[in-house]
Short mmCIF file of C-alpha atoms in Angstrom, two decimals:
data_model
loop_
_atom_site.label_atom_id
_atom_site.label_comp_id
_atom_site.label_asym_id
_atom_site.label_seq_id
_atom_site.Cartn_x
_atom_site.Cartn_y
_atom_site.Cartn_z
CA MET A 488 20.88 21.72 4.03
CA PRO A 489 17.62 22.17 1.83
CA TYR A 490 16.21 19.40 -0.44
CA PHE A 491 15.24 20.00 -3.90
CA ASN A 492 12.48 17.82 -5.25
CA CYS A 493 12.81 17.36 -8.99
CA THR A 494 10.33 15.47 -11.39
CA GLN A 495 11.19 14.52 -15.03
CA GLU A 496 8.55 13.36 -17.55
CA ILE A 497 10.38 12.68 -20.87
CA GLY A 498 8.24 13.74 -23.91
CA LYS A 499 6.11 16.22 -22.17
CA LEU A 500 6.36 20.01 -22.16
CA GLY A 501 8.19 21.48 -19.32
CA LEU A 502 11.37 23.15 -18.65
CA VAL A 503 14.50 22.15 -20.49
CA LEU A 504 17.51 21.13 -18.25
CA ASP A 505 20.27 20.13 -20.70
CA GLU A 506 22.81 20.58 -18.16
CA PHE A 507 21.25 18.05 -15.59
CA LEU A 508 19.93 15.56 -18.15
CA GLY A 509 22.79 15.46 -20.36
CA SER A 510 20.42 15.22 -23.34
CA LYS A 511 17.76 17.20 -25.29
CA SER A 512 14.82 15.75 -23.30
CA GLN A 513 12.21 18.01 -21.59
CA ALA A 514 11.54 17.92 -17.90
CA GLY A 515 9.57 19.72 -15.32
CA VAL A 516 11.30 20.77 -12.06
CA VAL A 517 9.54 21.32 -8.66
CA PRO A 518 10.90 22.04 -5.24
CA SER A 519 9.17 21.73 -1.98
CA THR A 520 8.17 25.08 -0.66
CA SER A 521 10.06 24.47 2.51
CA THR A 522 13.19 24.85 0.52
CA ALA A 523 12.18 27.67 -1.78
CA ALA A 524 13.43 30.51 0.65
CA GLY A 525 15.44 33.07 -1.59
CA ILE A 526 14.18 31.82 -4.84
CA SER A 527 10.57 33.30 -4.75
CA SER A 528 11.41 35.25 -8.12
CA SER A 529 11.32 31.82 -9.84
CA ARG A 530 8.00 30.71 -8.53
CA VAL A 531 5.13 30.59 -11.09
CA ALA A 532 2.86 33.51 -10.67
CA GLU A 533 -0.12 32.98 -8.51
CA ASN A 534 -3.63 33.99 -8.92
CA THR A 535 -4.40 37.48 -7.55
CA GLY A 536 -7.67 36.29 -6.29
CA GLU A 537 -7.85 33.73 -3.32
CA SER A 538 -10.62 31.98 -1.79
CA SER A 539 -11.15 31.79 1.93
CA SER A 540 -10.03 28.03 1.98
CA SER A 541 -7.06 28.62 0.09
CA LYS A 542 -5.94 31.34 2.81
CA THR A 543 -6.81 28.89 5.49
CA CYS A 544 -4.73 26.23 3.85
CA LYS A 545 -1.72 28.53 3.46
CA SER A 546 -2.13 29.55 7.17
CA ASN A 547 -2.24 26.08 8.25
CA TYR A 548 0.91 25.21 6.16
CA ALA A 549 2.82 28.23 7.44
CA LYS A 550 2.09 27.35 11.08
CA LEU A 551 3.41 23.59 10.69
CA PRO A 552 6.56 22.96 12.51
CA ASP A 553 9.68 22.32 10.44
CA TYR A 554 9.60 18.58 10.84
CA LEU A 555 6.03 18.23 9.88
CA ARG A 556 6.35 20.54 7.06
CA SER A 557 9.19 18.47 5.70
CA CYS A 558 7.11 15.20 6.17
CA LEU A 559 4.33 16.93 4.20
CA ASP A 560 6.74 17.99 1.38
CA TYR A 561 8.12 14.69 1.00
CA SER A 562 4.64 13.05 1.18
CA SER A 563 3.71 15.28 -1.82
CA ILE A 564 6.37 13.83 -3.90
CA VAL A 565 5.63 10.17 -3.01
CA THR A 566 1.96 10.50 -3.50
CA ASN A 567 1.86 12.98 -6.45
CA ARG A 568 1.03 10.04 -8.96
CA TYR A 569 -1.25 7.95 -6.91
CA PRO A 570 -2.09 7.21 -3.40
CA VAL A 571 0.38 5.32 -1.31
CA GLU A 572 0.15 2.67 1.40
CA ILE A 573 0.60 4.32 4.70
CA GLY A 574 3.41 1.61 5.83
CA LYS A 575 5.32 2.49 2.70
CA LEU A 576 5.28 6.13 3.35
CA VAL A 577 6.45 5.56 7.04
CA ARG A 578 9.38 3.45 5.65
CA LEU A 579 10.41 6.29 3.18
CA LEU A 580 10.24 8.97 5.72
CA LEU A 581 12.39 6.79 8.07
CA ALA A 582 14.90 6.16 5.37
CA GLU A 583 15.20 9.97 4.65
CA GLY A 584 15.55 10.56 8.30
CA LEU A 585 12.39 12.74 8.30
CA VAL A 586 10.86 10.66 11.21
CA GLN A 587 12.63 9.06 14.17
CA ASP A 588 12.88 5.17 14.36
CA LYS A 589 11.91 5.08 18.03
CA PRO A 590 10.16 2.41 20.12
CA GLY A 591 6.53 2.53 20.03
CA ASP A 592 4.40 4.31 17.32
CA THR A 593 6.63 5.35 14.26
CA MET A 594 3.48 6.55 12.54
CA GLU A 595 2.94 9.17 14.92
CA ASP A 596 3.90 12.10 12.55
CA VAL A 597 1.77 10.67 9.65
CA LYS A 598 -1.18 10.32 11.90
CA GLU A 599 -0.83 14.02 12.98
CA LEU A 600 -0.88 15.03 9.37
CA ILE A 601 -4.05 12.88 8.87
CA ASP A 602 -5.72 14.54 11.90
CA LEU A 603 -4.72 17.90 10.53
CA GLY A 604 -6.22 17.05 7.10
CA MET A 605 -2.99 17.44 5.27
CA LEU A 606 -2.86 13.82 4.51
CA GLN A 607 -6.17 12.13 3.36
CA GLU A 608 -6.96 8.55 3.80
CA VAL A 609 -8.22 6.83 0.77
CA ASP A 610 -10.85 4.01 0.58
CA ASP A 611 -10.43 1.79 3.41
CA GLY A 612 -7.74 3.79 5.18
CA THR A 613 -4.78 1.60 4.04
CA GLU A 614 -3.47 4.36 1.64
CA VAL A 615 -3.20 8.18 1.91
CA LYS A 616 -2.61 11.15 -0.46
CA VAL A 617 -1.97 14.83 -0.19
CA PRO A 618 -5.07 16.87 -1.06
CA ALA A 619 -4.71 19.06 -3.94
CA SER A 620 -4.87 22.28 -1.94
CA TYR A 621 -1.77 21.32 0.15
CA LEU A 622 -0.26 19.69 -3.00
CA GLN A 623 -0.18 23.08 -4.53
CA LEU A 624 1.64 24.63 -1.62
CA SER A 625 4.24 21.82 -1.16
CA ILE A 626 5.35 21.79 -4.86
CA LEU A 627 6.04 24.83 -6.80
CA LYS A 628 7.94 25.13 -10.22
CA LEU A 629 11.51 26.53 -10.56
CA GLU A 630 13.03 28.14 -13.68
CA LYS A 631 15.90 26.17 -15.31
CA GLN A 632 18.62 28.52 -14.09
CA ASP A 633 17.56 28.60 -10.58
CA PHE A 634 17.40 24.62 -10.32
CA VAL A 635 20.77 24.29 -12.06
CA SER A 636 22.43 26.95 -9.67
CA LYS A 637 20.79 25.87 -6.41
CA THR A 638 21.27 22.08 -6.88
CA ALA A 639 24.94 22.07 -7.70
CA ASN A 640 25.87 21.06 -3.94
CA SER A 641 22.52 20.42 -2.49
CA PRO A 642 20.60 17.12 -1.94
CA VAL A 643 18.10 16.32 -4.79
CA ARG A 644 15.10 14.05 -4.84
CA LEU A 645 14.35 12.88 -8.38
CA ALA A 646 11.25 11.35 -9.80
CA ILE A 647 11.44 9.93 -13.36
CA ARG A 648 8.37 8.83 -15.34
CA ASP A 649 10.29 6.93 -17.99
CA ASP A 650 8.95 6.47 -21.45
CA GLY A 651 10.96 3.62 -22.62
CA ARG A 652 13.41 5.54 -25.02
CA ASP A 653 16.40 4.87 -22.79
CA ILE A 654 17.13 8.63 -22.07
CA PHE A 655 18.44 8.90 -18.63
CA PRO A 656 19.55 11.84 -16.50
CA ASN A 657 23.33 12.17 -15.93
CA PRO A 658 23.95 12.34 -12.10
CA GLU A 659 27.20 14.03 -12.31
CA GLY A 660 27.59 17.10 -10.17
CA ARG A 661 24.20 16.26 -8.59
CA LEU A 662 23.82 14.97 -5.02
CA VAL A 663 20.72 12.69 -5.56
CA ARG A 664 19.46 11.31 -2.31
CA SER A 665 16.14 9.83 -3.32
CA LEU A 666 15.20 8.44 -6.82
CA PHE A 667 11.90 7.13 -7.78
CA ILE A 668 11.47 5.68 -11.20
CA ILE A 669 8.23 4.62 -12.75
CA THR A 670 8.97 2.49 -15.87
CA ALA A 671 7.25 2.88 -19.24
CA GLU A 672 5.39 -0.54 -18.72
CA ARG A 673 3.84 0.82 -15.46
CA ARG A 674 2.93 4.06 -17.24
CA HIS A 675 1.23 2.35 -20.23
CA ALA A 676 3.88 3.89 -22.60
CA SER A 677 3.40 4.17 -26.41
CA PHE A 678 3.46 1.12 -28.63
CA GLY A 679 7.06 -0.09 -29.55
CA SER A 680 8.39 0.67 -26.13
CA THR A 681 10.10 -2.16 -24.35
CA GLY A 682 8.88 -0.67 -21.18
CA CYS A 683 11.97 -2.03 -19.39
CA LEU A 684 14.80 -0.12 -17.73
CA SER A 685 17.86 -1.10 -19.70
CA TRP A 686 21.25 -2.46 -18.48
CA ALA A 687 22.81 1.00 -19.24
CA SER A 688 19.97 2.95 -17.23
CA MET A 689 20.51 0.66 -14.32
CA ARG A 690 24.37 1.15 -14.41
CA ASN A 691 23.72 4.89 -14.35
CA VAL A 692 21.45 4.53 -11.26
CA CYS A 693 24.16 2.57 -9.47
CA GLY A 694 26.47 5.54 -10.01
CA MET A 695 24.48 7.73 -7.63
CA ARG A 696 26.64 6.70 -4.72
CA PHE A 697 24.83 9.01 -2.26
CA LEU A 698 21.39 7.47 -2.55
CA LEU A 699 19.39 6.97 0.58
CA VAL A 700 16.27 5.96 -1.30
CA LEU A 701 16.03 3.88 -4.61
CA ASP A 702 12.41 3.07 -5.56
CA LEU A 703 11.94 1.26 -8.83
CA ASP A 704 8.35 0.75 -9.98
CA GLY A 705 8.20 -1.71 -12.88
CA LYS A 706 10.35 -3.99 -15.05
CA ILE A 707 14.13 -3.64 -15.25
CA ALA A 708 16.39 -5.74 -17.32
CA TYR A 709 18.32 -6.92 -14.24
CA LEU A 710 19.87 -5.58 -11.02
CA PRO A 711 23.57 -5.18 -11.47
CA GLU A 712 26.21 -6.10 -8.85
CA GLU A 713 27.15 -2.42 -8.71
CA VAL A 714 23.94 -1.91 -6.65
CA GLY A 715 26.28 -3.11 -3.77
CA ASP A 716 28.15 0.10 -4.20
CA LEU A 717 25.28 2.29 -2.80
CA ILE A 718 26.54 1.80 0.75
CA HIS A 719 24.49 4.66 2.04
CA LEU A 720 21.15 3.02 0.80
CA ARG A 721 18.52 2.69 3.29
CA TYR A 722 15.60 1.83 1.09
CA LEU A 723 15.44 -0.36 -1.94
CA GLY A 724 12.12 -0.78 -3.80
CA LEU A 725 11.94 -3.29 -6.59
CA ALA A 726 8.06 -3.81 -6.90
CA ASN A 727 6.86 -5.37 -10.11
CA SER A 728 10.27 -5.81 -11.50
CA ASP A 729 9.95 -9.39 -12.66
CA LEU A 730 13.61 -10.09 -11.55
CA ASP A 731 14.41 -13.86 -11.39
CA GLU A 732 17.47 -13.30 -9.04
CA LEU A 733 18.95 -10.78 -6.96
CA PRO A 734 22.81 -10.11 -6.88
CA ARG A 735 24.92 -11.38 -3.84
CA THR A 736 26.34 -7.87 -3.45
CA LEU A 737 23.06 -6.80 -1.61
CA GLY A 738 25.04 -8.11 1.52
CA ASN A 739 27.12 -4.88 1.26
CA LEU A 740 24.19 -2.69 2.03
CA GLN A 741 24.70 -2.71 5.76
CA LYS A 742 22.51 0.48 6.34
CA LEU A 743 19.41 -0.95 4.36
CA GLN A 744 16.24 -0.93 6.27
CA THR A 745 13.72 -1.81 3.70
CA LEU A 746 13.94 -4.36 0.97
CA ASP A 747 10.76 -4.34 -1.10
CA ILE A 748 10.46 -7.26 -3.74
CA THR A 749 6.70 -7.46 -3.79
CA MET A 750 5.07 -8.66 -7.10
CA CYS A 751 8.30 -9.99 -8.41
CA GLY A 752 6.70 -12.99 -10.12
CA ASN A 753 9.98 -14.63 -11.35
CA LEU A 754 11.83 -14.43 -8.08
CA SER A 755 11.75 -17.65 -6.24
CA LYS A 756 14.57 -17.32 -3.54
CA LEU A 757 16.71 -14.71 -1.74
CA PRO A 758 20.50 -14.94 -1.76
CA THR A 759 22.22 -15.98 1.54
CA GLU A 760 23.96 -12.64 1.60
CA VAL A 761 20.76 -10.77 2.40
CA LEU A 762 21.00 -12.35 5.93
CA HIS A 763 24.19 -10.28 6.47
CA ILE A 764 22.17 -7.03 6.64
CA GLN A 765 21.67 -6.85 10.21
CA GLN A 766 19.90 -3.52 10.16
CA LEU A 767 17.18 -4.84 7.74
CA ARG A 768 13.70 -3.97 9.25
CA HIS A 769 11.26 -4.73 6.62
CA LEU A 770 11.64 -7.53 4.09
CA LEU A 771 8.55 -7.46 1.96
CA MET A 772 8.27 -10.23 -0.65
CA SER A 773 5.50 -11.46 -3.09
CA LYS A 774 2.08 -10.72 -1.74
CA SER A 775 -0.40 -11.44 -4.69
CA ILE A 776 -2.94 -14.36 -4.24
CA GLY A 777 -1.97 -17.50 -6.02
CA ASP A 778 1.46 -16.18 -6.65
CA CYS A 779 4.58 -18.39 -5.87
CA GLU A 780 6.26 -17.82 -2.44
CA ILE A 781 9.77 -16.76 -2.09
CA ARG A 782 12.02 -19.23 -0.29
CA VAL A 783 14.38 -17.73 2.38
CA PRO A 784 17.80 -19.20 3.32
CA GLU A 785 18.33 -21.04 6.43
CA GLY A 786 19.40 -18.63 9.17
CA ILE A 787 16.46 -16.25 8.80
CA GLY A 788 15.68 -16.60 12.50
CA LYS A 789 18.86 -14.63 13.35
CA MET A 790 17.49 -11.53 11.81
CA VAL A 791 16.04 -10.31 15.10
CA ASN A 792 15.71 -6.70 14.00
CA LEU A 793 13.04 -7.43 11.50
CA HIS A 794 9.75 -5.68 12.12
CA SER A 795 7.97 -6.76 8.83
CA LEU A 796 8.36 -10.03 6.75
CA SER A 797 5.79 -11.05 4.12
CA GLY A 798 5.51 -13.37 1.30
CA ILE A 799 7.28 -16.09 2.99
CA TYR A 800 7.02 -19.94 2.83
CA GLY A 801 6.90 -21.72 6.28
CA GLY A 802 7.87 -25.08 5.44
CA ASP A 803 11.26 -26.79 5.26
CA GLY A 804 11.79 -26.04 8.97
CA ILE A 805 11.57 -22.23 8.51
CA ALA A 806 8.60 -22.04 10.79
CA ARG A 807 10.87 -23.30 13.80
CA GLU A 808 13.45 -20.68 13.15
CA LEU A 809 10.61 -17.83 12.88
CA SER A 810 9.68 -18.62 16.45
CA ALA A 811 12.94 -16.65 17.54
CA LEU A 812 11.50 -13.40 15.91
CA THR A 813 9.36 -12.68 19.00
CA GLN A 814 9.46 -8.81 18.29
CA ILE A 815 8.06 -8.83 14.66
CA LYS A 816 5.06 -6.82 14.02
CA ASP A 817 3.83 -7.53 10.62
CA LEU A 818 3.95 -11.19 9.13
CA GLY A 819 2.49 -12.67 6.05
CA PHE A 820 2.90 -16.59 4.98
CA LYS A 821 1.97 -18.11 1.66
CA ARG A 822 1.05 -21.81 0.79
CA VAL A 823 0.43 -22.76 4.35
CA SER A 824 -0.27 -26.51 4.41
CA GLU A 825 -1.02 -29.52 6.57
CA ASP A 826 2.58 -30.54 6.65
CA HIS A 827 3.76 -27.42 8.73
CA ALA A 828 0.63 -25.55 9.86
CA SER A 829 0.91 -26.75 13.45
CA GLU A 830 4.47 -25.83 13.60
CA LEU A 831 3.83 -22.52 12.16
CA PHE A 832 0.93 -21.63 14.32
CA ALA A 833 3.01 -22.50 17.49
CA ALA A 834 5.65 -20.14 16.24
CA ILE A 835 3.06 -17.27 15.78
CA LYS A 836 1.68 -17.89 19.36
CA LYS A 837 5.07 -16.66 20.67
CA MET A 838 5.01 -13.41 18.69
CA GLU A 839 3.18 -11.38 21.32
CA SER A 840 4.02 -8.03 19.58
CA LEU A 841 2.56 -9.14 16.33
CA ALA A 842 -0.05 -6.38 15.07
CA SER A 843 -0.67 -7.66 11.36
CA LEU A 844 -0.93 -11.30 10.13
CA SER A 845 -1.64 -12.62 6.61
CA LEU A 846 -2.05 -16.35 6.06
CA GLU A 847 -2.83 -17.64 2.66
CA ALA A 848 -3.68 -21.43 2.37
CA GLU A 849 -2.01 -23.67 -0.22
CA GLY A 850 -4.12 -23.79 -3.42
CA CYS A 851 -5.93 -20.67 -2.69
CA PHE A 852 -7.41 -20.03 -6.14
CA PHE A 853 -10.18 -17.93 -7.51
CA ASP A 854 -12.34 -21.04 -8.27
CA GLU A 855 -14.14 -22.52 -5.42
CA THR A 856 -13.85 -26.00 -6.83
CA ASN A 857 -10.02 -25.78 -6.70
CA CYS A 858 -9.82 -23.91 -3.31
CA THR A 859 -8.41 -26.24 -0.60
CA LEU A 860 -9.47 -25.98 2.96
CA PHE A 861 -7.37 -24.09 5.44
CA PRO A 862 -5.44 -26.84 7.69
CA ALA A 863 -5.57 -27.05 11.33
CA LEU A 864 -7.20 -23.60 12.14
CA ASP A 865 -9.01 -25.12 15.12
CA ALA A 866 -5.38 -25.28 16.89
CA PHE A 867 -4.68 -21.52 16.02
CA SER A 868 -4.53 -19.09 18.82
CA PRO A 869 -4.23 -15.42 17.64
CA PRO A 870 -1.64 -13.26 19.36
CA PRO A 871 -3.42 -10.87 21.91
CA LEU A 872 -2.30 -7.54 20.36
CA LEU A 873 -3.30 -8.44 16.64
CA GLN A 874 -5.08 -5.67 14.98
CA GLU A 875 -5.15 -6.75 11.32
CA PHE A 876 -5.84 -10.17 10.10
CA TYR A 877 -5.95 -11.45 6.33
CA LEU A 878 -7.20 -15.02 6.00
CA GLN A 879 -7.25 -16.43 2.40
CA GLY A 880 -8.35 -20.00 1.91
CA GLY A 881 -11.34 -22.29 2.17
CA LEU A 882 -13.20 -22.65 5.61
CA ILE A 883 -15.80 -25.13 6.76
CA GLU A 884 -16.97 -22.90 9.48
CA ILE A 885 -16.12 -19.45 10.92
CA PRO A 886 -13.29 -19.89 13.58
CA MET A 887 -14.83 -19.29 17.04
CA TRP A 888 -11.61 -17.71 18.31
CA LEU A 889 -12.25 -14.61 16.06
CA ALA A 890 -14.94 -13.56 18.69
CA SER A 891 -12.14 -13.22 21.16
CA MET A 892 -10.10 -10.93 19.00
CA GLU A 893 -11.00 -7.75 20.90
CA ASN A 894 -8.15 -5.61 19.53
CA LEU A 895 -9.06 -6.44 15.82
CA THR A 896 -9.43 -3.34 13.74
CA ARG A 897 -9.19 -4.76 10.18
CA LEU A 898 -10.35 -8.20 8.84
CA THR A 899 -10.26 -9.72 5.25
CA LEU A 900 -11.65 -12.99 4.72
CA SER A 901 -10.95 -14.17 1.00
CA PHE A 902 -12.14 -17.19 -0.96
CA SER A 903 -13.55 -18.78 2.27
CA TYR A 904 -16.65 -19.94 0.57
CA LEU A 905 -18.58 -20.37 3.89
CA TRP A 906 -22.01 -21.86 3.96
CA GLU A 907 -22.77 -20.17 7.24
CA ASN A 908 -23.25 -16.41 7.86
CA PRO A 909 -19.75 -15.12 9.08
CA THR A 910 -21.12 -11.94 10.50
CA SER A 911 -23.10 -13.77 13.32
CA VAL A 912 -19.52 -13.60 15.02
CA LEU A 913 -17.99 -10.70 13.40
CA GLN A 914 -20.55 -8.14 14.28
CA LEU A 915 -19.83 -8.42 18.04
CA LEU A 916 -16.05 -7.33 17.67
CA PRO A 917 -15.91 -3.94 19.48
CA LYS A 918 -13.02 -2.23 17.56
CA LEU A 919 -13.38 -3.80 14.06
CA LYS A 920 -13.30 -0.74 11.64
CA HIS A 921 -12.70 -2.33 8.27
CA LEU A 922 -14.23 -5.70 7.10
CA SER A 923 -13.76 -7.16 3.57
CA LEU A 924 -15.57 -10.25 2.56
CA TRP A 925 -14.29 -11.46 -0.81
CA GLU A 926 -15.97 -14.64 -1.98
CA ALA A 927 -16.24 -15.34 1.80
CA TYR A 928 -20.06 -16.39 1.83
CA ARG A 929 -22.00 -18.50 -0.60
CA ALA A 930 -25.42 -17.12 0.25
CA LYS A 931 -27.61 -15.94 -2.61
CA LEU A 932 -29.87 -14.07 -0.14
CA ILE A 933 -28.97 -12.19 3.00
CA GLY A 934 -31.41 -10.50 5.32
CA ILE A 935 -31.86 -8.64 8.42
CA GLU A 936 -29.72 -11.17 10.37
CA PHE A 937 -26.53 -10.11 8.54
CA CYS A 938 -26.33 -7.26 11.17
CA ASN A 939 -28.54 -6.75 14.21
CA ALA A 940 -29.25 -3.42 15.62
CA GLY A 941 -26.07 -2.12 17.20
CA GLY A 942 -24.06 -4.78 15.41
CA PHE A 943 -20.57 -3.64 14.17
CA PRO A 944 -20.44 -0.69 16.39
CA ALA A 945 -17.19 0.64 15.25
CA LEU A 946 -17.26 -0.67 11.45
CA GLU A 947 -16.35 2.16 9.01
CA THR A 948 -15.86 0.32 5.85
CA LEU A 949 -17.60 -2.80 4.56
CA THR A 950 -16.61 -4.52 1.24
CA ILE A 951 -18.51 -7.47 -0.20
CA ALA A 952 -17.46 -9.26 -3.26
CA SER A 953 -19.72 -12.29 -4.29
CA GLN A 954 -20.49 -14.23 -7.31
CA PHE A 955 -23.40 -15.85 -5.54
CA LEU A 956 -25.20 -12.88 -3.98
CA LEU A 957 -28.63 -11.99 -5.68
CA GLU A 958 -30.31 -9.88 -2.98
CA TRP A 959 -29.63 -8.22 0.30
CA THR A 960 -33.29 -7.70 1.52
CA GLU A 961 -33.10 -5.53 4.53
CA ILE A 962 -30.95 -3.80 7.07
CA ALA A 963 -31.93 -3.52 10.57
CA THR A 964 -32.71 -0.10 12.13
CA GLY A 965 -29.79 0.92 14.30
CA ALA A 966 -27.24 -1.54 12.41
CA PHE A 967 -23.84 -0.39 11.22
CA PRO A 968 -23.99 2.91 13.55
CA SER A 969 -20.48 4.09 12.37
CA LEU A 970 -20.53 2.89 8.49
CA ARG A 971 -19.24 5.51 6.08
CA SER A 972 -18.28 3.36 2.98
CA LEU A 973 -20.19 0.47 1.55
CA SER A 974 -18.70 -1.43 -1.45
CA PHE A 975 -20.02 -4.11 -3.70
CA ARG A 976 -17.38 -5.59 -6.01
CA CYS A 977 -17.85 -8.09 -8.63
CA CYS A 978 -21.43 -8.72 -7.39
CA LEU A 979 -22.64 -9.51 -11.01
CA SER A 980 -25.90 -11.11 -9.82
CA LEU A 981 -26.88 -8.52 -7.45
CA ILE A 982 -30.19 -6.83 -8.42
CA PHE A 983 -31.54 -5.13 -5.51
CA LEU A 984 -30.05 -2.74 -2.84
CA PRO A 985 -31.19 -3.50 0.68
CA GLU A 986 -34.28 -1.71 2.44
CA GLY A 987 -33.05 0.28 5.21
CA LEU A 988 -29.85 1.49 3.63
CA GLN A 989 -31.37 4.99 3.82
CA ASN A 990 -31.35 4.79 7.61
CA ILE A 991 -27.63 4.63 7.83
CA SER A 992 -27.06 8.21 8.64
CA THR A 993 -23.23 8.03 8.67
CA LEU A 994 -22.82 6.55 5.13
CA GLN A 995 -20.85 8.76 2.85
CA GLU A 996 -19.90 6.50 0.06
CA LEU A 997 -21.70 3.85 -1.96
CA TYR A 998 -19.41 2.07 -4.57
CA LEU A 999 -20.60 -0.48 -7.11
CA ASP A 1000 -18.55 -2.05 -9.95
CA SER A 1001 -19.35 -4.89 -12.59
CA MET A 1002 -23.02 -4.46 -11.81
CA HIS A 1003 -25.93 -6.45 -13.06
CA PRO A 1004 -27.71 -4.33 -15.86
CA ASP A 1005 -31.02 -4.40 -14.00
CA LEU A 1006 -29.28 -2.94 -10.74
CA ALA A 1007 -27.73 -0.14 -12.90
CA ARG A 1008 -31.18 0.81 -14.42
CA ARG A 1009 -32.91 0.83 -10.95
CA LEU A 1010 -30.18 3.16 -9.50
CA LYS A 1011 -30.89 5.55 -12.38
CA GLY A 1012 -34.64 5.31 -11.69
CA GLU A 1013 -37.03 3.83 -9.09
CA GLU A 1014 -34.40 2.55 -6.60
CA ASN A 1015 -32.66 5.97 -6.29
CA TYR A 1016 -34.97 6.71 -3.52
CA LYS A 1017 -33.01 4.34 -1.24
CA ILE A 1018 -29.91 6.59 -1.48
CA LYS A 1019 -30.93 9.99 -2.62
CA HIS A 1020 -31.85 11.11 0.84
CA ILE A 1021 -28.58 10.03 2.55
CA PRO A 1022 -26.65 13.25 3.61
CA LYS A 1023 -23.32 13.62 1.92
CA LEU A 1024 -23.49 10.22 0.07
CA LYS A 1025 -21.41 9.88 -2.96
CA LEU A 1026 -22.23 6.97 -5.53
CA ARG A 1027 -19.32 5.64 -7.32
CA SER A 1028 -20.14 3.17 -10.01
CA ALA A 1029 -19.26 1.80 -13.38
CA PHE A 1030 -22.23 2.99 -15.36
#
């Protein structure tokens, strides 16, 4: 059965759908082209002249097998507003049944679209978007009468960009399977808007009884108990909602695969009933640095189907329970402290399938004077298959066991405030592709020793953020042989780019923000010679 993908943006010119909206609001309606058979007369007229690249894209799109075309069409809806984290896209595709939840690599179809150039990785490869050329092929406009007639008994995907005026679609007579809502507060709506989805709007949402996906991005007044009536729900996203509690009826959602409550600053604990959702695969909680953790109830260790668990506090005996989750792949802890660090590290050591780990020390603040040291790291032994590691907190020295992490592809060191050069160890890692050093190193001056010839053999993206750095003097010839993106963020004191930068032939992007005025002037003038001869280099900056 075909899916019709609808977007609504109240207050903007578009096609009026009074029958669907139950109001005089205006909306635009767009279906995926894979569902547009038989309604070609309703498509917006195309330009008669086509470039060769446009013809190539159409040909590539037409050759896609049905399952990949469905994935691409759905990705166009999800990434239409902004790039989306790859893991989230995969979780949504799983909830829709567009990819299979099979042992091994559930990202196989997404990776195939990336390899085909139909999904584009953004920045350091954590997010993706559909390029404009394929976005135009995946989403086409429908006339009002075609939408109304075709969606009477067909599944609908609906995206709403709310403007805070509390005008909400009437779902009666429509089989809404996926609902994405971006609240007015998240959209920077006009002055006078509350920016918050009201009680009435949320009750209306909970009336869409056949929803598989409900993704709310932004503040909502509260989550009603009626959310427990959405018994088909597989994905519930409540990011940035500022909820202070969740209803106990969440335990009714026995088919739920993903519960995303990241960046919910007022939420401090989960209701016990969440433990009843035995099909839950991904429990994603607060991830912002310095934000409070979310307490989980006793019994979390019985949720053996969990693949992802983030934003959790490991104290109060929870670390002992987590040692039973030996199949977990993605894990994130907040407020790691001396009283439970050893117990926590012992539990992690048993998680042989762990691929991604985030550890945030207690008191991990943005000010070096308040940042506490990470406890008991000398006793830590990383799981052998670990590919992504995020370590946030003060360090006396770089942990020597990092040199043994041969499978590591992504590493972030945040607020480490090291006195020694961390890259003396890191540049030897054979598979490291993405490195972020965010206030990781106190040095005012770094030189040629930062990366030796042949150092960082696989590194593709490097991000440096430092309030201390004044100058990077020189890059060794043959260093960074695979680097394609170099970012300086919040380096307000940096006044010179390094000599030898022009010798990195693979470099495609140089990003600078919050620059020192002298560096900005040099980039416009005499220092431009360091970068202007680099093939395909794109300079992004704040000036």
